[in-house]
Amino acid sequence: MGLFARHDDDVVSPFDVDDAPAYISPDAAIEREARAEAEAERRRQAARAAADAAERRRRNQPPTARRRTPSRARDAAQARRAAAPPPAGQTYATDSPSPAGQTYADDPSHSNGAPRPAGLTPRPAGTPNRGAAPRTRTPSASGWVVAAFVLLGVTLAALSTPLAGFVTAVAAIVLAIGALTRAARDPRHRGRAAAVVALVLSIALLAADAVAVVAGLSSTSPPDSSWSRTYGGADAADPEPRTYERTGTIAYDHDDTELQVSIDRACAGTPDDLTGGRTVVIEVTVRNTGSTTTGLESESTLEVFQNGIGLTRTYLSDDAESFGYDDDSGFAEIRPGASHTVTEAFALRDGDAPLLARLASYDGMSTVTAAFSVGGSTPGEEFEGLATADVPDVVPPDEAAVADMTDIVDHRGTTVAQLAIDGVVRGPDTSDGTPTAIVTYRWVNRSDEPMTLWDCGMASAWRDGVELEVAFPADAMEGYAPLSQSTSILPGAMFSATIAYAVPDYDGRLDVRLTDYDDTVLAERTFELSDQTDADRVG
């Protein structure tokens, strides 16, 4: 507790607030110091004037009177010392030295130990100087440097988009140069070394982004899109699609994916579990000759056609495993260098028409085809292979069959399909008793590639401004094929797709339409629902 006690030598503890010196306002202290400085200057001027007057008197005296006495020499020396500030590190020799243990730090004019002018009280040593002017912080350019480094981080994060990285790198260079300029104008500025580092890194990243941008603009590699096969301008050459007979390559150059595939055989499958109809099993051997692990379903799609109409994929019973069928084989992942056998089952549409199997890459650049004649119905019985050229061409519909159809045009203005909404019939209820209405969409493929109805647009039905949900009737119905909107047909073929919609009842009107994926209406019709099997057409 000695810290809080009063000492015998009249020194006040800093913790004794009762006896601590009163708080001195900085403004008052500054004003007081200004007055002290003015008083000191006045005294110095008076001393110089007194010295000059003494010198003139000395010159006007006779030679004998000019001899200095010790007191006169001392007076002249003191006047000269008072007229000029003492050299650094020296103090005045005065007749009245300052009290022991006291300094005059409050007065800048007496910081070298000179006596304080009369009327000012000395501050004991160790007492805080509350009137001292605040210290000025050294200027810094670090704010600019920090901003430059933040932009450098954004540039690194935007390496996948070179153009954005190019812009942020330029901004980082501007900030780094600004920091260096501030440091050069005032030596007190800090952060010069960090600014140099930021400038060097910004220039390096700018060069890397510039190379990436130039390389992207000059590249002629096709983008990853099934709708665009060229890149680099109108003068870039279109790569030619490749078609193979039986054995070929499915390849994507952008990620070094390559599969050697072979459509080996076709055989009769077990009866379809749902319809009891005949099925066919297609067997494909796949060897991964690329550098990435992938599977057949990941890189291509297998379709089988009869008379230009795609067969519906189905799944067979466990009995089909006896002749090598595996319904999960298409989803297997294959490592580089490994081989795998894929088997897929399809429901036959015709017991006599030849089969055309078509395995195509998703970008349409690689296609492997094989043809077979339909053989016996014994499960596992192999079908005879045919040359693809021996498969009859698709018979296009006559003009009368397409007279009421609407042209479906792509973004280039080319007619890719023709479509008519034929009618609406009442369908079987769903498993929960909801009524259904089945709409028939009749359409023709006018493109040069296989297409589905979904490739033409989005089919929908509306009731009182509310879109109806697609339904699945609990019972089979002649003329209705579930998921037929996803059935693929060859160029020139005509097909009728049927879609069932859940309706609250059979009263009122039903608006049916086909829209583009930007909601542009391509075709539409309105029907009046009734309890009859066939709905009456309106308009």
Coordinates of C-alpha atoms in Angstrom, one line a residue:
M1 CA 0.0 0.0 0.0
G2 CA 3.1 2.3 -0.1
L3 CA 2.0 3.4 -3.5
F4 CA -1.0 5.3 -2.1
A5 CA 0.8 6.9 0.9
R6 CA 2.1 10.4 1.2
H7 CA 6.0 10.7 1.1
D8 CA 8.1 12.8 3.3
D9 CA 10.0 14.4 0.4
D10 CA 6.7 16.2 -0.8
V11 CA 6.5 13.9 -3.9
V12 CA 2.9 13.1 -4.7
S13 CA 2.0 9.5 -5.7
P14 CA 0.4 9.3 -9.1
F15 CA -2.3 7.1 -7.6
D16 CA -3.3 9.8 -5.0
V17 CA -6.0 11.6 -7.0
D18 CA -6.7 14.0 -4.2
D19 CA -3.3 15.6 -4.3
A20 CA -2.6 15.1 -8.1
P21 CA -2.1 18.2 -10.1
A22 CA -5.2 19.6 -11.7
Y23 CA -5.9 18.7 -15.3
I24 CA -4.5 21.2 -17.8
S25 CA -6.4 21.6 -21.0
P26 CA -4.1 21.2 -24.1
D27 CA -5.5 24.4 -25.6
A28 CA -4.6 26.3 -22.4
A29 CA -1.1 24.8 -22.3
I30 CA -0.5 25.7 -26.0
E31 CA -1.7 29.3 -25.3
R32 CA 0.5 29.4 -22.2
E33 CA 3.6 28.2 -24.1
A34 CA 2.9 30.8 -26.9
R35 CA 2.9 33.5 -24.3
A36 CA 6.1 32.1 -22.8
E37 CA 7.7 32.0 -26.2
A38 CA 6.7 35.6 -26.9
E39 CA 8.1 36.7 -23.6
A40 CA 11.3 34.9 -24.2
E41 CA 11.6 36.5 -27.6
R42 CA 11.0 40.0 -26.1
R43 CA 13.8 39.3 -23.6
R44 CA 16.2 38.3 -26.3
Q45 CA 15.5 41.4 -28.3
A46 CA 16.0 43.5 -25.2
A47 CA 19.3 41.8 -24.5
R48 CA 20.5 42.4 -28.0
A49 CA 19.5 46.0 -27.9
A50 CA 21.4 46.4 -24.5
A51 CA 24.5 44.8 -26.0
D52 CA 24.3 47.1 -29.0
A53 CA 24.0 50.2 -26.8
A54 CA 26.9 49.1 -24.7
E55 CA 29.1 48.6 -27.8
R56 CA 28.2 52.1 -29.1
R57 CA 29.1 53.6 -25.7
R58 CA 32.4 51.8 -25.7
R59 CA 33.3 53.2 -29.1
N60 CA 32.5 56.7 -28.1
Q61 CA 34.7 56.6 -25.0
P62 CA 38.4 57.6 -25.0
P63 CA 40.9 54.8 -25.6
T64 CA 41.7 54.5 -21.9
A65 CA 38.1 54.0 -21.0
R66 CA 37.7 51.2 -23.5
R67 CA 39.5 48.7 -21.4
R68 CA 37.1 46.1 -20.2
T69 CA 36.8 45.3 -16.6
P70 CA 35.9 41.7 -15.6
S71 CA 32.4 42.7 -14.7
R72 CA 31.9 44.4 -18.1
A73 CA 33.2 41.4 -20.0
R74 CA 30.9 39.1 -18.0
D75 CA 27.9 41.3 -18.8
A76 CA 28.7 41.4 -22.5
A77 CA 29.1 37.6 -22.7
Q78 CA 25.8 37.1 -20.9
A79 CA 24.1 39.5 -23.3
R80 CA 25.5 37.7 -26.3
R81 CA 24.4 34.3 -24.9
A82 CA 20.9 35.6 -24.2
A83 CA 20.7 37.0 -27.8
A84 CA 21.4 33.6 -29.4
P85 CA 20.2 30.1 -28.6
P86 CA 22.8 27.8 -27.0
P87 CA 24.4 25.0 -29.0
A88 CA 22.7 21.6 -28.8
G89 CA 23.6 19.7 -25.7
Q90 CA 24.8 22.9 -23.7
T91 CA 23.1 24.9 -21.0
Y92 CA 23.3 28.5 -19.9
A93 CA 25.7 29.5 -17.2
T94 CA 23.5 31.6 -15.0
D95 CA 23.8 33.1 -11.6
S96 CA 20.4 31.5 -10.6
P97 CA 20.4 27.8 -11.5
S98 CA 17.1 26.0 -11.7
P99 CA 16.1 24.1 -8.6
A100 CA 17.5 20.6 -8.2
G101 CA 15.4 17.8 -9.6
Q102 CA 13.2 20.2 -11.7
T103 CA 13.0 20.5 -15.5
Y104 CA 11.2 22.8 -17.9
A105 CA 9.8 20.4 -20.4
D106 CA 6.5 22.4 -20.6
D107 CA 8.4 25.3 -22.3
P108 CA 10.2 24.4 -25.6
S109 CA 12.3 27.6 -25.3
H110 CA 13.9 26.2 -22.1
S111 CA 14.3 22.6 -23.1
N112 CA 18.1 22.9 -22.7
G113 CA 18.1 23.8 -19.1
A114 CA 17.8 27.6 -19.2
P115 CA 15.9 29.2 -16.3
R116 CA 12.2 29.6 -16.7
P117 CA 10.9 33.2 -17.1
A118 CA 9.4 34.7 -14.0
G119 CA 5.8 33.8 -13.3
L120 CA 5.9 30.2 -14.5
T121 CA 6.0 27.4 -12.1
P122 CA 8.4 24.5 -12.9
R123 CA 7.0 21.0 -13.3
P124 CA 8.6 18.4 -11.0
A125 CA 10.5 15.6 -12.8
G126 CA 8.4 12.6 -13.6
T127 CA 5.1 14.5 -13.8
P128 CA 3.2 13.7 -17.0
N129 CA 3.2 16.5 -19.5
R130 CA -0.5 17.0 -20.2
G131 CA 0.0 20.1 -22.3
A132 CA 2.4 18.4 -24.8
A133 CA 1.3 18.5 -28.5
P134 CA 0.0 15.1 -29.9
R135 CA 2.4 13.0 -31.9
T136 CA 1.8 13.0 -35.6
R137 CA 1.4 9.5 -37.2
T138 CA 3.8 8.7 -40.0
P139 CA 1.9 8.6 -43.3
S140 CA 1.4 5.2 -44.9
A141 CA 0.6 3.8 -48.4
S142 CA -0.4 0.5 -47.0
G143 CA -4.1 1.1 -47.8
W144 CA -3.4 1.1 -51.5
V145 CA -1.2 -2.0 -51.2
V146 CA -3.9 -3.9 -49.3
A147 CA -6.4 -3.1 -52.0
A148 CA -3.9 -4.3 -54.7
F149 CA -3.4 -7.6 -52.9
V150 CA -7.2 -8.1 -52.5
L151 CA -7.5 -7.6 -56.3
L152 CA -4.7 -10.1 -56.8
G153 CA -6.7 -12.7 -54.8
V154 CA -9.7 -12.0 -57.0
T155 CA -7.5 -12.4 -60.1
L156 CA -6.3 -15.8 -58.9
A157 CA -9.9 -16.9 -58.1
A158 CA -10.9 -15.8 -61.7
L159 CA -8.3 -17.8 -63.5
S160 CA -11.1 -20.0 -65.0
T161 CA -12.5 -16.8 -66.6
P162 CA -9.4 -15.1 -68.2
L163 CA -11.3 -11.9 -69.2
A164 CA -12.4 -11.1 -65.7
G165 CA -9.0 -11.9 -64.3
F166 CA -7.4 -9.6 -66.9
V167 CA -9.6 -6.7 -65.7
T168 CA -8.8 -7.2 -62.0
A169 CA -5.1 -7.6 -62.7
V170 CA -5.0 -4.2 -64.5
A171 CA -6.8 -2.6 -61.5
A172 CA -4.2 -4.2 -59.1
I173 CA -1.4 -2.7 -61.2
V174 CA -3.0 0.8 -61.0
L175 CA -3.2 0.5 -57.2
A176 CA 0.3 -0.7 -56.8
I177 CA 1.7 2.2 -58.9
G178 CA -0.4 4.6 -56.9
A179 CA 1.2 3.3 -53.6
L180 CA 4.7 3.6 -55.1
T181 CA 3.9 7.2 -56.2
R182 CA 2.8 8.2 -52.7
A183 CA 5.9 6.7 -51.2
A184 CA 8.2 8.5 -53.7
R185 CA 6.6 11.9 -53.0
D186 CA 7.1 11.7 -49.2
P187 CA 9.9 9.6 -47.7
R188 CA 7.8 9.3 -44.5
H189 CA 5.3 7.0 -46.4
R190 CA 5.6 3.3 -45.5
G191 CA 4.7 0.2 -47.6
R192 CA 7.2 0.8 -50.4
A193 CA 8.5 -2.8 -50.4
A194 CA 5.0 -4.3 -50.3
A195 CA 3.9 -2.1 -53.2
V196 CA 6.8 -3.4 -55.3
V197 CA 5.8 -7.0 -54.6
A198 CA 2.2 -6.3 -55.5
L199 CA 3.3 -4.6 -58.7
V200 CA 5.4 -7.5 -59.8
L201 CA 2.7 -10.1 -59.0
S202 CA 0.1 -8.0 -60.8
I203 CA 2.2 -7.8 -64.0
A204 CA 2.8 -11.6 -63.9
L205 CA -0.9 -12.4 -63.5
L206 CA -1.8 -9.9 -66.2
A207 CA 0.6 -11.6 -68.6
A208 CA -0.9 -15.0 -67.8
D209 CA -4.4 -13.8 -68.3
A210 CA -3.5 -12.1 -71.6
V211 CA -2.1 -15.4 -72.9
A212 CA -5.3 -17.2 -71.8
V213 CA -7.5 -14.7 -73.5
V214 CA -5.6 -14.8 -76.7
A215 CA -5.6 -18.6 -76.7
G216 CA -9.3 -18.7 -76.1
L217 CA -10.0 -16.3 -79.0
S218 CA -7.8 -18.2 -81.4
S219 CA -9.1 -21.6 -80.4
T220 CA -11.1 -23.6 -82.9
S221 CA -12.1 -26.4 -80.5
P222 CA -15.9 -27.1 -80.4
P223 CA -17.6 -26.1 -77.1
D224 CA -19.2 -28.8 -75.0
S225 CA -22.7 -28.5 -76.6
S226 CA -24.9 -31.0 -78.5
W227 CA -26.3 -28.1 -80.5
S228 CA -23.1 -26.4 -81.7
R229 CA -20.2 -28.1 -83.5
T230 CA -18.1 -25.1 -84.5
Y231 CA -16.2 -22.4 -82.6
G232 CA -14.0 -19.6 -83.8
G233 CA -16.1 -17.8 -86.4
A234 CA -18.0 -18.4 -89.7
D235 CA -14.8 -19.4 -91.5
A236 CA -14.0 -22.3 -89.1
A237 CA -14.4 -25.7 -90.8
D238 CA -17.2 -28.0 -89.5
P239 CA -15.8 -31.3 -88.3
E240 CA -17.3 -34.2 -90.2
P241 CA -19.5 -36.7 -88.2
R242 CA -18.1 -40.2 -88.3
T243 CA -20.3 -43.3 -88.9
Y244 CA -19.0 -46.8 -88.3
E245 CA -20.4 -50.2 -89.2
R246 CA -20.6 -52.6 -86.2
T247 CA -17.4 -51.4 -84.6
G248 CA -16.2 -47.9 -84.0
T249 CA -15.0 -45.2 -81.6
I250 CA -16.9 -42.9 -79.3
A251 CA -14.5 -40.1 -78.5
Y252 CA -14.5 -36.6 -76.9
D253 CA -11.3 -34.6 -77.5
H254 CA -11.9 -32.0 -74.8
D255 CA -11.3 -34.5 -71.9
D256 CA -9.5 -37.4 -73.6
T257 CA -12.5 -39.7 -73.4
E258 CA -12.4 -42.6 -75.9
L259 CA -14.4 -45.9 -76.0
Q260 CA -13.9 -48.6 -78.6
V261 CA -17.4 -50.2 -79.0
S262 CA -18.7 -53.1 -81.0
I263 CA -22.4 -54.1 -81.5
D264 CA -21.8 -57.8 -81.3
R265 CA -25.2 -59.5 -81.5
A266 CA -28.9 -59.5 -81.1
C267 CA -31.0 -62.3 -79.6
A268 CA -34.6 -62.9 -78.5
G269 CA -35.4 -62.0 -75.0
T270 CA -38.0 -63.2 -72.5
P271 CA -41.5 -61.8 -72.9
D272 CA -42.1 -58.3 -71.7
D273 CA -43.2 -58.3 -68.0
L274 CA -45.9 -55.6 -68.7
T275 CA -47.3 -56.4 -72.1
G276 CA -46.2 -60.0 -72.6
G277 CA -44.9 -59.1 -76.1
R278 CA -41.7 -60.1 -77.8
T279 CA -38.4 -58.5 -76.9
V280 CA -34.9 -58.3 -78.3
V281 CA -31.6 -58.0 -76.4
I282 CA -28.7 -56.1 -77.9
E283 CA -25.2 -56.9 -76.7
V284 CA -22.3 -54.4 -76.9
T285 CA -18.7 -54.8 -76.0
V286 CA -17.0 -51.7 -74.7
R287 CA -13.3 -51.1 -74.2
N288 CA -12.0 -47.9 -72.5
T289 CA -9.1 -46.7 -74.6
G290 CA -9.1 -43.2 -73.1
S291 CA -7.5 -41.8 -69.9
T292 CA -10.6 -41.2 -67.8
T293 CA -13.0 -43.6 -66.0
T294 CA -16.4 -43.6 -67.6
G295 CA -19.3 -45.8 -68.9
L296 CA -21.3 -46.4 -72.0
E297 CA -24.4 -44.7 -70.8
S298 CA -22.3 -41.7 -69.7
E299 CA -20.9 -41.1 -73.2
S300 CA -23.6 -42.4 -75.6
T301 CA -27.1 -43.6 -76.1
L302 CA -28.2 -46.9 -77.7
E303 CA -31.4 -46.9 -79.8
V304 CA -33.1 -49.6 -81.9
F305 CA -35.5 -48.8 -84.7
Q306 CA -38.1 -50.7 -86.8
N307 CA -39.7 -49.0 -89.8
G308 CA -38.1 -45.7 -88.6
I309 CA -39.8 -45.8 -85.2
G310 CA -37.7 -46.3 -82.0
L311 CA -38.3 -49.3 -79.8
T312 CA -39.2 -48.8 -76.1
R313 CA -36.5 -49.9 -73.7
T314 CA -37.7 -52.5 -71.2
Y315 CA -36.4 -54.7 -68.4
L316 CA -36.6 -58.5 -68.4
S317 CA -37.1 -61.0 -65.7
D318 CA -34.3 -62.8 -63.9
D319 CA -34.7 -65.7 -66.3
A320 CA -32.9 -63.6 -69.0
E321 CA -29.7 -63.9 -67.0
S322 CA -29.3 -67.4 -68.3
F323 CA -28.2 -66.0 -71.7
G324 CA -26.1 -63.1 -70.4
Y325 CA -28.6 -60.3 -69.9
D326 CA -27.8 -57.8 -67.1
D327 CA -30.2 -54.8 -66.8
D328 CA -27.6 -52.8 -64.8
S329 CA -24.7 -53.4 -67.2
G330 CA -25.1 -50.1 -69.1
F331 CA -24.4 -48.0 -66.0
A332 CA -21.1 -49.7 -65.0
E333 CA -18.0 -47.5 -64.9
I334 CA -15.0 -48.7 -66.9
R335 CA -11.5 -47.8 -66.0
P336 CA -8.9 -47.0 -68.7
G337 CA -7.7 -50.2 -70.4
A338 CA -10.6 -52.3 -69.1
S339 CA -13.4 -54.0 -71.2
H340 CA -17.1 -54.6 -70.3
T341 CA -20.1 -56.2 -71.9
V342 CA -23.4 -54.2 -72.0
T343 CA -26.8 -55.7 -72.6
E344 CA -30.0 -53.7 -73.3
A345 CA -33.6 -55.0 -73.9
F346 CA -36.2 -53.5 -76.2
A347 CA -39.9 -54.3 -76.9
L348 CA -40.4 -55.2 -80.5
R349 CA -43.1 -53.3 -82.6
D350 CA -43.1 -55.7 -85.5
G351 CA -42.3 -59.4 -85.7
D352 CA -40.9 -59.2 -89.2
A353 CA -39.4 -55.8 -89.8
P354 CA -35.5 -55.7 -89.6
L355 CA -33.8 -54.0 -86.7
L356 CA -31.4 -51.1 -86.9
A357 CA -29.3 -50.6 -83.8
R358 CA -27.7 -47.2 -83.5
L359 CA -25.1 -46.2 -80.8
A360 CA -24.4 -42.5 -81.0
S361 CA -22.3 -40.1 -78.9
Y362 CA -24.2 -37.2 -77.3
D363 CA -22.6 -34.6 -79.5
G364 CA -23.7 -36.5 -82.6
M365 CA -20.1 -36.7 -83.9
S366 CA -19.7 -40.5 -83.6
T367 CA -22.2 -43.1 -84.6
V368 CA -21.9 -46.9 -84.7
T369 CA -24.7 -48.9 -86.5
A370 CA -25.6 -52.5 -86.9
A371 CA -28.6 -54.3 -88.5
F372 CA -30.3 -57.6 -87.7
S373 CA -33.2 -59.6 -89.0
V374 CA -35.8 -60.7 -86.5
G375 CA -35.5 -64.5 -85.8
G376 CA -37.2 -67.0 -83.5
S377 CA -38.9 -66.1 -80.3
T378 CA -37.0 -68.6 -78.1
P379 CA -35.2 -66.6 -75.4
G380 CA -31.5 -66.4 -76.2
E381 CA -31.9 -67.4 -79.8
E382 CA -29.5 -65.2 -81.9
F383 CA -30.8 -63.0 -84.7
E384 CA -28.9 -63.0 -88.0
G385 CA -26.9 -59.9 -88.8
L386 CA -27.5 -57.7 -91.8
A387 CA -25.6 -55.0 -93.6
T388 CA -27.0 -51.6 -92.7
A389 CA -27.6 -50.8 -96.4
D390 CA -30.0 -53.7 -96.5
V391 CA -32.4 -52.1 -94.1
P392 CA -35.3 -50.6 -96.1
D393 CA -35.5 -46.7 -96.2
V394 CA -38.2 -45.0 -94.1
V395 CA -41.4 -44.4 -96.1
P396 CA -42.4 -40.7 -95.7
P397 CA -46.0 -39.7 -95.2
D398 CA -48.0 -38.4 -98.2
E399 CA -49.0 -34.7 -98.5
A400 CA -52.6 -35.4 -97.4
A401 CA -51.3 -36.8 -94.1
V402 CA -49.4 -33.6 -93.3
A403 CA -51.8 -31.1 -94.7
D404 CA -53.1 -30.1 -91.3
M405 CA -49.7 -30.0 -89.6
T406 CA -47.9 -26.9 -88.3
D407 CA -44.2 -26.4 -89.2
I408 CA -41.8 -26.4 -86.3
V409 CA -38.8 -24.2 -87.1
D410 CA -35.5 -24.0 -85.3
H411 CA -33.5 -20.9 -84.4
R412 CA -31.9 -20.9 -87.9
G413 CA -35.3 -20.8 -89.6
T414 CA -35.1 -24.4 -90.8
T415 CA -38.2 -26.7 -90.5
V416 CA -37.2 -29.6 -88.3
A417 CA -40.6 -31.1 -87.7
Q418 CA -44.3 -30.9 -88.5
L419 CA -47.0 -31.4 -85.9
A420 CA -50.8 -31.7 -85.4
I421 CA -52.8 -32.1 -82.2
D422 CA -55.2 -34.7 -83.3
G423 CA -57.7 -35.1 -80.4
V424 CA -58.5 -35.9 -76.8
V425 CA -60.1 -39.1 -75.4
R426 CA -61.1 -40.2 -71.9
G427 CA -58.5 -42.5 -70.4
P428 CA -58.5 -45.0 -67.6
D429 CA -58.4 -43.6 -64.1
T430 CA -55.1 -43.5 -62.1
S431 CA -54.5 -45.8 -59.2
D432 CA -56.0 -43.3 -56.8
G433 CA -59.1 -42.8 -58.9
T434 CA -58.2 -39.5 -60.7
P435 CA -59.8 -39.2 -64.1
T436 CA -57.5 -38.8 -67.1
A437 CA -57.6 -37.3 -70.6
I438 CA -55.3 -38.6 -73.3
V439 CA -54.1 -36.2 -76.0
T440 CA -52.6 -37.4 -79.3
Y441 CA -49.7 -35.5 -80.9
R442 CA -49.1 -36.6 -84.5
W443 CA -45.8 -35.4 -85.9
V444 CA -43.1 -36.0 -88.6
N445 CA -39.3 -35.7 -88.3
R446 CA -38.1 -33.3 -91.0
S447 CA -34.5 -33.0 -89.6
D448 CA -31.5 -35.1 -90.6
E449 CA -31.1 -36.7 -87.1
P450 CA -33.3 -38.9 -84.9
M451 CA -35.7 -36.8 -82.8
T452 CA -38.3 -37.1 -80.1
L453 CA -41.4 -35.0 -79.4
W454 CA -39.6 -33.4 -76.5
D455 CA -36.9 -32.1 -79.1
C456 CA -39.7 -30.2 -80.8
G457 CA -41.0 -28.4 -77.7
M458 CA -42.9 -28.7 -74.4
A459 CA -46.4 -30.4 -74.7
S460 CA -48.9 -29.3 -72.0
A461 CA -52.6 -29.2 -71.3
W462 CA -54.5 -26.4 -69.4
R463 CA -57.9 -26.2 -67.6
D464 CA -59.3 -22.8 -66.7
G465 CA -55.8 -21.3 -66.9
V466 CA -54.2 -24.0 -64.7
E467 CA -51.7 -26.4 -66.1
L468 CA -52.6 -30.1 -65.6
E469 CA -50.1 -32.7 -64.4
V470 CA -49.1 -35.7 -66.5
A471 CA -50.8 -38.8 -65.3
F472 CA -50.3 -42.6 -65.6
P473 CA -53.5 -44.6 -66.0
A474 CA -53.7 -47.7 -63.9
D475 CA -54.9 -49.9 -66.7
A476 CA -53.7 -50.4 -70.3
M477 CA -55.6 -48.8 -73.2
E478 CA -55.3 -49.6 -76.9
G479 CA -53.6 -46.8 -78.7
Y480 CA -52.1 -45.3 -75.6
A481 CA -48.3 -45.8 -75.0
P482 CA -46.9 -44.2 -71.8
L483 CA -43.8 -42.1 -72.3
S484 CA -44.2 -42.2 -76.0
Q485 CA -43.3 -38.5 -76.1
S486 CA -39.7 -39.7 -75.6
T487 CA -39.8 -42.2 -78.5
S488 CA -37.2 -41.4 -81.1
I489 CA -38.0 -41.6 -84.8
L490 CA -35.7 -41.4 -87.8
P491 CA -35.8 -38.6 -90.4
G492 CA -38.9 -38.8 -92.6
A493 CA -40.9 -41.0 -90.2
M494 CA -44.3 -40.1 -88.8
F495 CA -45.4 -41.1 -85.3
S496 CA -48.3 -40.5 -82.9
A497 CA -47.3 -39.7 -79.3
T498 CA -49.9 -40.0 -76.6
I499 CA -49.8 -38.2 -73.2
A500 CA -52.3 -38.6 -70.3
Y501 CA -53.2 -35.7 -68.1
A502 CA -55.0 -35.7 -64.8
V503 CA -58.3 -33.8 -65.0
P504 CA -60.7 -32.9 -62.1
D505 CA -63.7 -33.9 -64.2
Y506 CA -64.9 -34.1 -67.8
D507 CA -66.8 -30.9 -68.0
G508 CA -65.5 -27.7 -69.4
R509 CA -62.8 -26.9 -72.0
L510 CA -59.2 -28.3 -72.3
D511 CA -56.5 -26.1 -73.9
V512 CA -53.7 -28.2 -75.4
R513 CA -50.5 -26.6 -76.8
L514 CA -46.9 -27.2 -77.8
T515 CA -44.5 -24.4 -76.8
D516 CA -40.9 -23.7 -77.4
Y517 CA -38.7 -23.7 -74.3
D518 CA -38.9 -19.9 -74.2
D519 CA -42.8 -20.2 -73.9
T520 CA -43.4 -19.3 -77.6
V521 CA -46.6 -21.2 -78.7
L522 CA -45.8 -23.5 -81.7
A523 CA -49.2 -25.2 -81.9
E524 CA -52.4 -25.2 -79.9
R525 CA -56.0 -26.5 -79.9
T526 CA -59.0 -26.3 -77.6
F527 CA -61.3 -29.2 -76.9
E528 CA -64.6 -29.5 -75.1
L529 CA -64.6 -32.4 -72.6
S530 CA -67.6 -34.7 -72.3
D531 CA -68.5 -38.0 -70.9
Q532 CA -68.3 -39.5 -74.4
T533 CA -65.3 -41.6 -75.3
D534 CA -64.2 -39.1 -77.9
A535 CA -64.2 -35.4 -77.2
D536 CA -65.7 -33.0 -79.6
R537 CA -63.4 -30.6 -81.3
V538 CA -64.1 -26.9 -80.9
G539 CA -63.3 -24.6 -83.8

